[in-house]
Amino acid sequence: MEAAAGSCRAPLPACWGLLRGLLLAVLAAGSCQGNSVERKIYIPLNKTAPCVRLLNATHQIGCQSSISGDTGVIHVVEKEEDLKWVLADGPHPPYMILLDGNLFNRRVMLQLKGTSRVSGLAVAIAKPSPPQGFSPGLKCPNDGFGVYSKDYGPQFAHCNKTVWNPVGSGLSYEDFDFPIFLLEDANETQVIKQCYQDHNVPRDASGPQYPLCAMQLFSHMHAVTSTVTCMRRSSLQSTFSINPEVVCDPLLDYNVWSTLQPINSSGKVSPEKEVIIVATRIDSHSFFWNIAPGAESAVSSFVTHLAAAEALHKMSDVHLLQRNIMFTFFQGETFDYIGSSRMVYDMEKDKFPLRLDNIHSFVELNQVALRNDSILWMHTDPVSRMNESVEVQVRNLLDILSNSSVGANVTLQEAGYSQPLPPSSFQRFLRARHIPGVVLTDHKTAFQNRYYQSMYDTPENIRMQYPEGLSPEETLEYVTDTAKSLAEVATVVARALYRLAGGANNTSAIQADPKTVSRMLYGFLIKMNNSWFQSIIKPDIKGILGDVPQHYVAVSSPVNTTYLVQYVLANLTGTVVNLTKEECLNPEKTPSSEKEMYEYAWVQGSLDPNSTSRVPYCVRSTVHLSKALSPAFELRQWGSTEYSTWTESRWKEIRARIFLVASKELEIITLVVGIVILIFSLLATYFINAKADVLFSVPRDPGAVAY
């Protein structure tokens, strides 16, 4: 007994305390090693983009995983014949498919959607872009939310006259019950392929042997069914719960607008004052969340718009023009015209400085980078032109635009009196009032853009090319042929606007700067975090400058694109004023600031050549933001067919990882052995506890002798 007790030469309570301490130390060490053990088991995929769930008044679209993520054995599909293994022959379903980007099309995806043998999908980007084109958008974008309907130009409704996006597969508007991720990093794609080659390739016409390489995708979405359902649930939670759990959020952001002549942004423009609206969209979309390069669908037009605004502001007599010009950049147009419908709504409700009656005419820049033979097409609305006064004004607008292209490398042609308007923000204004207007595009009928609303609408799509070996700074300043082409379009537009506003001077001095266009294309398409963008934004928002630009509208606002369009426009059209930082941040304290007419911004400035510090300064401009939230949410009409009702589901985690998975037999054996060890441990613990007084008895003091 003394030998047994010799393992603990302390009183019993102290002995138990020591054991507890040792147990806690072991557990602590285990938790510290937990992360390293996980790293040995799993390889995380860090450069991915998920397909997420979006909802409108009637549908849910997109993708999601189960609440605990979906797992499957990896199978690489590089040609359609490889699908047979996944859909029929493979002995280890469900499968996670690594799909070649060239096979990511509607036909293949609907095959995978209809089977339980697929648990998820990882898509590798096709390089080069699919030559046949790829557009997951609709053939008739924003159908039902433009001007054409059974009551207005029914012959043009639902793209009956012209299918604008014939390549559109509608894939973005399907609902998938398994997760789909985009692999953005070629190195990670190669790691997955290598894991597949090492473990999953069938040997000798038989199935591969365990362990197998598997993938797990997490993208569980909280919202279901429709915007009506998810907004009602969120509203009930907010009403009755202390800690409400919102399940979806409306797509929202801000429109950016400014005027050539300053106006009181908090007041109302007098009814007799006429304003010409120049408009474009600044958002795009693709199948995957926040992957929206939008080179042709958005960037080409708003960069041209910005360059035209700069060219006009350089004219010395703009303050004398008979009509004002308003430069407008709409957000959320991809999703049933969120930004333009909100501005029209605000104008109708007297919540905007302008009213619809103030609008003299409307000029919109749509996709303009892929011109054939330098032709720019002018689209007008044939229905409103049946009104004689509108027809006179539209004809005048077309003549001014055509005359402004004389001597330029741009030829303007009318698309045709019987041709309807393409998808455009102008349609939302026409729904409210007959306004003379024109939409400028590089296509007469169907889009030239074969990658509309896709991840392949990149700089390469609009033929941006740079010489090899340029540094980032040299690339920023390099004037590409694309920049020169868009500068020519901007020049024509600026000259036409000057004439339309009543300008009488020679317009040859109005010239858009190709170098400015080059900087903007580089910043909005290749690298946001560049020296020019750094110099023109406020110090407190420098965190918005990520590397790869994306132009998705999202649910948190303003997004990077909105901020940058705002500050680029302020830089190109504003004035540097001699104010201190304190005066610039609080212009209302300066009597001559005219705060109601101008916006002030204290920007970072360029780096001082002789140090690492910047030289900040104050910019005064007429650039403002206005809300781009669909009126449906303001009115709580979540089932509206008049306004956009798009929402985005919330989620808790988005992640992807690969690992080796054992056979079911080995997993069962491991489980059984674990249970046996657990039972043995419980019995041993019970026995030790029952005999503790014997096993851990306190030995008698040998110095105490009894006689």
XYZ file of C-alpha atoms in Angstrom, residues 96 120 124 137 156 181 197 210 267 284 311 368 407 410 461 471 586 630:
18
model
C -17.602 18.034 -55.910
C -21.168 21.326 -55.238
C -11.953 27.465 -62.920
C -27.580 37.490 -67.853
C -41.532 46.471 -78.383
C -17.628 28.806 -56.112
C -4.342 13.285 -59.748
C -9.116 5.440 -50.397
C -33.597 73.833 -52.404
C -22.350 45.614 -63.213
C -13.825 68.827 -71.060
C -19.510 52.502 -76.240
C -13.894 66.233 -88.038
C -16.510 59.123 -84.638
C -12.766 42.550 -73.762
C 5.986 49.551 -64.002
C -16.409 72.974 -41.646
C -35.665 51.257 -54.634
